[in-house]
Coordinates of C-alpha atoms in Angstrom, one line a residue:
M1 CA 21.8 -88.3 122.6
F2 CA 19.9 -86.7 125.5
A3 CA 21.2 -83.2 124.5
A4 CA 19.9 -83.5 121.0
R5 CA 16.6 -85.0 122.0
L6 CA 16.0 -82.2 124.5
A7 CA 16.9 -79.5 122.0
L8 CA 14.5 -81.1 119.4
R9 CA 11.7 -81.3 122.0
M10 CA 12.2 -77.7 123.1
N11 CA 12.5 -76.4 119.5
L12 CA 15.9 -75.0 120.3
T13 CA 18.4 -74.0 117.5
G14 CA 22.1 -74.0 117.5
P15 CA 24.7 -76.6 118.5
S16 CA 23.7 -79.5 120.8
L17 CA 26.7 -81.1 122.5
T18 CA 27.1 -84.1 124.9
V19 CA 30.2 -83.8 127.1
D20 CA 31.7 -86.9 128.8
S21 CA 34.8 -86.1 130.8
A22 CA 34.2 -88.5 133.8
C23 CA 33.8 -86.5 137.0
S24 CA 34.0 -83.1 135.5
S25 CA 31.4 -83.4 132.7
S26 CA 28.9 -80.9 134.2
L27 CA 31.5 -78.3 134.9
S28 CA 33.0 -78.8 131.4
A29 CA 29.6 -78.4 129.9
V30 CA 29.1 -75.1 131.8
H31 CA 32.6 -73.9 130.7
L32 CA 31.8 -74.7 127.0
A33 CA 28.5 -72.9 127.3
C34 CA 30.2 -69.8 128.8
R35 CA 32.8 -69.8 126.1
S36 CA 30.1 -70.0 123.5
L37 CA 28.3 -67.0 125.1
I38 CA 31.5 -65.0 125.4
D39 CA 32.5 -65.7 121.8
G40 CA 29.1 -64.6 120.6
E41 CA 28.1 -68.0 119.1
C42 CA 24.8 -67.9 121.0
T43 CA 22.8 -65.6 123.3
L44 CA 21.4 -68.3 125.6
A45 CA 22.8 -71.7 126.6
I46 CA 21.5 -74.6 128.7
A47 CA 24.2 -76.6 130.5
G48 CA 24.3 -79.2 133.2
G49 CA 24.6 -82.9 133.9
A50 CA 22.9 -86.0 135.1
C51 CA 24.0 -89.3 136.6
I52 CA 21.2 -91.9 136.5
I53 CA 22.0 -95.5 137.1
L54 CA 19.4 -97.5 135.2
S55 CA 20.8 -101.0 135.9
V56 CA 22.1 -102.8 138.9
D57 CA 24.9 -104.2 136.7
H58 CA 26.8 -100.9 136.8
Y59 CA 26.8 -101.0 140.6
I60 CA 27.9 -104.6 140.7
A61 CA 30.7 -104.0 138.2
T62 CA 32.0 -100.9 140.1
S63 CA 31.7 -102.6 143.5
K64 CA 34.1 -105.3 142.3
L65 CA 36.7 -102.6 141.8
G66 CA 36.8 -102.0 145.6
I67 CA 36.4 -98.2 145.2
F68 CA 33.3 -97.7 147.4
S69 CA 33.6 -96.2 150.8
P70 CA 32.9 -98.8 153.5
T71 CA 31.2 -96.0 155.6
G72 CA 29.1 -94.8 152.7
R73 CA 30.1 -91.2 153.5
C74 CA 31.6 -88.8 151.0
K75 CA 34.7 -87.0 152.2
A76 CA 36.0 -85.4 149.1
F77 CA 39.5 -83.8 149.5
D78 CA 39.6 -84.9 153.1
A79 CA 42.5 -86.8 154.7
D80 CA 39.9 -89.2 156.1
A81 CA 38.4 -90.0 152.7
D82 CA 38.1 -93.8 152.4
G83 CA 36.5 -94.3 148.9
F84 CA 33.8 -93.3 146.4
V85 CA 30.1 -92.8 147.1
Q86 CA 27.8 -93.4 144.2
G87 CA 25.0 -90.9 143.7
E88 CA 22.3 -90.0 141.3
G89 CA 20.9 -86.7 140.3
A90 CA 20.5 -84.0 137.6
A91 CA 21.0 -80.3 137.5
F92 CA 20.9 -77.8 134.7
V93 CA 21.4 -74.0 134.4
I94 CA 20.3 -71.5 131.8
L95 CA 23.0 -69.0 130.9
K96 CA 22.6 -65.7 129.1
R97 CA 25.0 -63.0 128.1

């Protein structure tokens, strides 16, 4: 719903999509925006993502899965990786042809 609210607030026209593909949502959104630009569906696109944890319940539920790194260090694609590190943030890019 955030994508539609943002578009309405900024008086933007054209399609407004929310993409949820687990860990690759932001990259998938950028890919879809680039495809739309290349295909001539739009002349400008805003794409990005956000992860904001608004409740401690999410953290409690995921911690019960035993997936968090005991060291609290992210070592993606490393042989020494020992689990997931939860993070929050948001980033958006404006893309033009």
